[in-house]
XYZ file of C-alpha atoms in Angstrom:
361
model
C 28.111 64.714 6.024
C 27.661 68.658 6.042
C 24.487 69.834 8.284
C 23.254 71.226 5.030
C 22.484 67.751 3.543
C 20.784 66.730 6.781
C 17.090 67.047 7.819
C 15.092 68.208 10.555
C 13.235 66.973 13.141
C 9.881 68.238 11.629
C 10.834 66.817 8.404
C 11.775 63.731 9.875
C 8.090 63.557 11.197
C 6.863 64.608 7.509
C 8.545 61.113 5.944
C 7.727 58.934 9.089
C 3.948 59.984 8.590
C 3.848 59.137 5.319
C 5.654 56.472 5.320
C 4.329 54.791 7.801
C 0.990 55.752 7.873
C 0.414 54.140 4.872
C 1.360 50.744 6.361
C -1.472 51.724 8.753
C -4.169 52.517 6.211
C -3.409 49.702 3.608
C -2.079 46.697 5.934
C -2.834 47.328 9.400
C -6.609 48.633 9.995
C -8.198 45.622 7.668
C -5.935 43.317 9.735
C -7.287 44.601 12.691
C -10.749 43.943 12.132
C -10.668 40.881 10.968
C -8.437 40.060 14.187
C -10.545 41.752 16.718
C -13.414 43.126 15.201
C -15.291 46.450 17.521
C -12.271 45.860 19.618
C -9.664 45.846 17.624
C -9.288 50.218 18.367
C -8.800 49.222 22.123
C -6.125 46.668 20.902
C -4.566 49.672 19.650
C -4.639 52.213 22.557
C -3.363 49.703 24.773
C -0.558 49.060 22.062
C 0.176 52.599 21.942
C 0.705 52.811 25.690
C 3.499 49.911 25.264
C 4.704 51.588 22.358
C 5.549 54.319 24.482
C 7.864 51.789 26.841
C 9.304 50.448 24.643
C 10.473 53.817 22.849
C 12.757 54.132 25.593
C 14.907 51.373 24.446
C 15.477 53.167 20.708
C 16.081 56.279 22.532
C 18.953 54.397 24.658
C 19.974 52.804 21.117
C 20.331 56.341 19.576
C 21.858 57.731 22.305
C 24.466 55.226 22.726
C 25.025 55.466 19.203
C 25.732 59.238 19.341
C 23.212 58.928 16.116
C 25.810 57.771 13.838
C 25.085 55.521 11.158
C 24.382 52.575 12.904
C 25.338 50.055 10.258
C 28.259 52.085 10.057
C 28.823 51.728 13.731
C 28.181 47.942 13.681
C 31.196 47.491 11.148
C 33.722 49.782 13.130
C 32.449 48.036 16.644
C 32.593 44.354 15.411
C 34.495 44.254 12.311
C 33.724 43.808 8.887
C 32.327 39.840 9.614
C 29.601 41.132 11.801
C 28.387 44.600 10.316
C 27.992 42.878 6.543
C 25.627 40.217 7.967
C 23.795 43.273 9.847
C 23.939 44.977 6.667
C 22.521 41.746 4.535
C 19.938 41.381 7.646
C 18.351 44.805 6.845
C 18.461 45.276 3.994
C 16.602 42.009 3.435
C 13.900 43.410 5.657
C 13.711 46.525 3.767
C 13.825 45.585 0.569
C 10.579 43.008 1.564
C 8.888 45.915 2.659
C 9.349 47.820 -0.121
C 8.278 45.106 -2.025
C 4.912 44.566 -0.393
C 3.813 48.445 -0.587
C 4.756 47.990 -4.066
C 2.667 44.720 -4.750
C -0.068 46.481 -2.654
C -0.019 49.697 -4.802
C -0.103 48.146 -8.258
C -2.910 45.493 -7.129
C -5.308 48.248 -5.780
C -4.935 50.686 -8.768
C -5.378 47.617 -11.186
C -8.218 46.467 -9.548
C -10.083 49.961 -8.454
C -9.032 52.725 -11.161
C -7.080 50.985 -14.170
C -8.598 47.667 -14.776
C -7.989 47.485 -18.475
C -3.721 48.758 -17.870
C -0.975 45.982 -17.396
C 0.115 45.910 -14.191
C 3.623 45.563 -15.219
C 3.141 49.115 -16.467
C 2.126 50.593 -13.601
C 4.619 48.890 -11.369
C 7.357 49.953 -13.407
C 6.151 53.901 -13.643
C 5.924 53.619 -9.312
C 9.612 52.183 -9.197
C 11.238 55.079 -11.826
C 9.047 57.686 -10.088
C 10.653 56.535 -6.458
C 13.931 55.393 -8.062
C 14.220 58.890 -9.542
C 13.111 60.621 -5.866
C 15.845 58.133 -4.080
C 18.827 59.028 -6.392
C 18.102 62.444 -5.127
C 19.099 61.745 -1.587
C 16.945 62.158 1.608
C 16.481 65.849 1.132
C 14.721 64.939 -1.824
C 12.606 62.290 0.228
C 11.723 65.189 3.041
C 10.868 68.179 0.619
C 8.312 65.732 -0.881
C 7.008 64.964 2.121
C 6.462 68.207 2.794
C 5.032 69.098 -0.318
C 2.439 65.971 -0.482
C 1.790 65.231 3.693
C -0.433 68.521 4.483
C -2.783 67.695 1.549
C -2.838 63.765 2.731
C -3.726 65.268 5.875
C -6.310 67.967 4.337
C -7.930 65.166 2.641
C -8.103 62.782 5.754
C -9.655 65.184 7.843
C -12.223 66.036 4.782
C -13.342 62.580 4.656
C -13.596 62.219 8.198
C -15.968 65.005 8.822
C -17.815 64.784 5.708
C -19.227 61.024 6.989
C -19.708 62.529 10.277
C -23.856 62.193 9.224
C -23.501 58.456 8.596
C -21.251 57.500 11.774
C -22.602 55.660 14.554
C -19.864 55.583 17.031
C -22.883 53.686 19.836
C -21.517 50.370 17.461
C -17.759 51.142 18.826
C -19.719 49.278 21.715
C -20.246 46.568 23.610
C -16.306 45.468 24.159
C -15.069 41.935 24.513
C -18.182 40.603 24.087
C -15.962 36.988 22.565
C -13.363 37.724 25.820
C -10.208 39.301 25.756
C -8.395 37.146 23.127
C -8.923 39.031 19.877
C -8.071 42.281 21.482
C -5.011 40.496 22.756
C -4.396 39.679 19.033
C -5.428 42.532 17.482
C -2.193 44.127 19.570
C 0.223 41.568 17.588
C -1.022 43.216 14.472
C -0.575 46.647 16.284
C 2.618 46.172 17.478
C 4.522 44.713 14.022
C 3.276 48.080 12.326
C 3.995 50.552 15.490
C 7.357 48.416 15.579
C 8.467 49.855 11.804
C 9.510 52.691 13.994
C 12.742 51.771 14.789
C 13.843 53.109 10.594
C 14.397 55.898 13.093
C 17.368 54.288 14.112
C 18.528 53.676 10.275
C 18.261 57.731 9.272
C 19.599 59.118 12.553
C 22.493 60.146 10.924
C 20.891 62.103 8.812
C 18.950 64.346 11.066
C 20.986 67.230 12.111
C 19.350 68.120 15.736
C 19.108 65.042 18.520
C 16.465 62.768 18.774
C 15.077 63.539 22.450
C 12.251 61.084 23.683
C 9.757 63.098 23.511
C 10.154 63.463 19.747
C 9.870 59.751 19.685
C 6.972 59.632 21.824
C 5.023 62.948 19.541
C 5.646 60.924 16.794
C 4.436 57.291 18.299
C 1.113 59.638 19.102
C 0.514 60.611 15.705
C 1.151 57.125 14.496
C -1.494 55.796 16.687
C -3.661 58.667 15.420
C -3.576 57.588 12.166
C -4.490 53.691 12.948
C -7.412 55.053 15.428
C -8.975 57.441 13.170
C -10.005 55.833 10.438
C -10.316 52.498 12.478
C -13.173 53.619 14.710
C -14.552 55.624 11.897
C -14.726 52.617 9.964
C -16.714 51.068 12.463
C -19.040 54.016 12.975
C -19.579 54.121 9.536
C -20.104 50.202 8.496
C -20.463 48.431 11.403
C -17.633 46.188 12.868
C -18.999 43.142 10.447
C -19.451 44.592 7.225
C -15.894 46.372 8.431
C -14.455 43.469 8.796
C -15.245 42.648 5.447
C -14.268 45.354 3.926
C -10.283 44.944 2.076
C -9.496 48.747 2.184
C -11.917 50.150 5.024
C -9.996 53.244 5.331
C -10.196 53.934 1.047
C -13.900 52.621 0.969
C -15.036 55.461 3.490
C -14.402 57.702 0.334
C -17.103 56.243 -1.307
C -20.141 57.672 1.031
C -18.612 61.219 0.407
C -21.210 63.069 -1.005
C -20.921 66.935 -1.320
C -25.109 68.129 -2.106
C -26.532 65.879 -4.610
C -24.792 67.196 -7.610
C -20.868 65.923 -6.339
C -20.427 62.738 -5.627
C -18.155 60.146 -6.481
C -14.633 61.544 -5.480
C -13.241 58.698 -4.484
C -10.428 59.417 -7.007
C -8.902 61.572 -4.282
C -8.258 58.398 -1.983
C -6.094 57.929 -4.973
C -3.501 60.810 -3.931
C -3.419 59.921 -0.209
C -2.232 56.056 -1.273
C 0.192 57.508 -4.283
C 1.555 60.168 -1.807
C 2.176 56.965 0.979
C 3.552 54.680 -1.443
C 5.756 56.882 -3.029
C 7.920 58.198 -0.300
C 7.669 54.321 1.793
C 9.179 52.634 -1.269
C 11.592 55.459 -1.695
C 12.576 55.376 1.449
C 13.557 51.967 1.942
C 15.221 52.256 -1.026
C 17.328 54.976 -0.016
C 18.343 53.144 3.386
C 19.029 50.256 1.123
C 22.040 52.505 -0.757
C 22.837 54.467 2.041
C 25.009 51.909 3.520
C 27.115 51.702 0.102
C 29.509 53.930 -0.843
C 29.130 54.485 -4.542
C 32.512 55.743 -6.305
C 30.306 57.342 -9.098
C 26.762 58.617 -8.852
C 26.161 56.485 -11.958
C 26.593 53.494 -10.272
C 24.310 54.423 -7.635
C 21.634 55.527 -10.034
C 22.037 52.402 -12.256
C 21.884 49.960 -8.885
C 19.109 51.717 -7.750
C 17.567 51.061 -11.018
C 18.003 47.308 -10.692
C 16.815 47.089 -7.412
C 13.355 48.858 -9.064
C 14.008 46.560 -12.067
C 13.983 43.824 -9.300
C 10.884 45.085 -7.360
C 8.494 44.909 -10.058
C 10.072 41.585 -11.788
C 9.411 39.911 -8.135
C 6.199 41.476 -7.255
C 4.501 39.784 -10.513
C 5.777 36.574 -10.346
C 2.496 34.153 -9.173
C 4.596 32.103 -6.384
C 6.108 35.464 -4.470
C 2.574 37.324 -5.539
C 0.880 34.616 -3.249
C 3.442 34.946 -0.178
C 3.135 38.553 -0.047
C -0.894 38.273 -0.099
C -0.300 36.504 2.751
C 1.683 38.853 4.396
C -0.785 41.431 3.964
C -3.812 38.969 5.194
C -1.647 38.642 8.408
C -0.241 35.030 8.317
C 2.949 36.646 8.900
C 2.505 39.309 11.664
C 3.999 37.755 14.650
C 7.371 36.464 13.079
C 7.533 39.597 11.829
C 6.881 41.027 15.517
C 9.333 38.831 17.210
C 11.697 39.807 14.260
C 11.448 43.763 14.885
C 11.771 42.847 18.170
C 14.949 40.933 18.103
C 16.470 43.250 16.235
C 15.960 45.997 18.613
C 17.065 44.174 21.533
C 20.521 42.666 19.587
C 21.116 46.500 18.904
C 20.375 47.222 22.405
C 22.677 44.452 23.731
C 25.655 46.062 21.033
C 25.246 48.951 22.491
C 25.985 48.280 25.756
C 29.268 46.661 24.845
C 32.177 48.916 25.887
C 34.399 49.517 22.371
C 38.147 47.656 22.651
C 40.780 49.925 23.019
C 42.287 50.591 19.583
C 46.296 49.341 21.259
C 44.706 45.878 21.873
């Protein structure tokens, strides 16, 4: 692939942000409080500090790799056998996730903003909008980033220091007052949505400098940033009950902006932050869905990509798969999918360290 089609290291950072950080506003921060409660932000430094461990094993992985396509790698290490279930593996797991952003999109703007609009509709406009930002290629995925993550930051910061008059952070206090089990579980939740970091090892090929650790570990940071802030602000602005009862505590802390008495009610804006998340997470695991594939003609990749959207939006609306993924969200499924993040990381670890057969044998 010429270095012109790659991206950077700082652009890298602009689509991990968004496209994880999302995952940490919508799925993980509710989770947390209802898991933990006031101590759920400990749960998370202490996650973040094994976060930063483990990174060491998906720097060995990309190392070893020489950041080459790793399902690419799999086939040419193990043979065709072995790399397509890897392949059907992943892509099974990204095309779930994908699938719950989506379901969590369309539900939230049905429900808050657009209660009268089918939801079919607005599914279907999300998939063609990221469908359309996929075909484009990864370049696409990081100039958009760039465009949209500095005003999702602008905004996040704005919201943050506009509440400052209604936080009390004395209620991120007194800790483990039920022991030290829902902290303990609040680092489960944690550690499924820190996990999602190894994608990094699914686009190294397409970043054109090397992935050192301390990139990973900058990156891990601002992750954990992202949970924390909004997390403890939550609390300091609600209390950890009413937090906990709260479905999107991050969104709702939009509604006590007030700018004088004359502007109030901007809550819309909370709108671009999720839209901006959404957008380049779907788009993204769409685009590591096709980038395994090797499409004669870009019409077949633009008219699978289409049925994969097609697909998205037929699944996330029927009533049986609507209630699993509910579930998802409301945490039933956090550890298996844990262990599973894990598992995979350590099965690419223990590839790695497999010395190739010479090519005579």
């Amino acid at each position: 692939m010429p270095s012109s089609k790659k991206i950077s290291i700082l652009e890298t950072y602009f689509i991990l942000l968004l496209a994880l950080g999302i995952t940490n506003h919508v799925i993980l921060i509710p989770l947390l409080l209802q898991t933990a409660g006031r101590d759920a932000w400990m749960g998370v430094i202490l996650t973040t500090v094994l976060q930063l461990v483990w990174l060491y094993i998906f720097y060995i992985i990309i190392k070893r790799t020489n950041q080459k396509s790793i399902t690419l790698w799999f086939r040419e290490r193990f043979g065709l056998v072995v790399g397509w279930i890897f392949l059907i593996i992943t892509t099974c797991y990204f095309f779930l996730m994908a699938l719950v952003m989506l379901r969590e999109t369309t539900t939230w703007i049905k429900v808050t903003y657009l209660p009268q609009t089918p939801k079919f509709f607005v599914s279907i406009v999300i998939v063609l909008l990221c469908v359309y930002v996929t075909y484009n290629g990864i370049r696409s995925i990081a100039i958009i980033s760039g465009i949209l993550l500095p005003f999702v930051w602008i905004l996040g910061h704005f919201v943050a220091v506009t509440n400052l008059q209604y936080k009390d952070y004395s209620l991120l206090t007194p800790l483990f007052v039920d022991g030290y089990t829902p902290m303990l579980r609040s680092m489960i939740v944690a550690g499924g949505g820190f996990m999602e970091l190894i994608i990094l090892i699914f686009i190294q090929h397409h970043i054109s400098r090397k992935i050192s650790y301390m990139a990973l570990a900058i990156l891990a940071i601002m992750l954990a940033g992202l949970t924390l802030g909004p997390l403890m602000g939550a609390i300091a602005n609600f209390g950890p009950f009413q937090a906990m009862q709260a479905r999107y505590p991050a969104f709702d802390q939009w509604m006590l902006v007030t700018i004088t008495k004359y502007i109030t009610h901007i809550d819309f804006l909370a709108l671009y932050q999720w839209i901006s998340g959404a957008l380049i997470r779907i788009s993204l695991f769409l685009f590591m869905i096709t980038d395994s594939i090797s499409f004669k003609k870009s019409k077949s990749k633009l008219l699978f990509l289409l049925i994969l959207g097609l697909l998205l939006s037929g699944l996330s609306l029927i009533p049986v798969i609507d209630r699993q993924l509910e579930l998802y969200v409301m945490g039933k499924y956090s550890l298996p999918c844990l262990l599973f993040l894990v598992a995979l990381s350590l099965v690419i670890l223990c590839a790695t360290a497999f010395k190739p057969r010479p090519k005579g044998d």
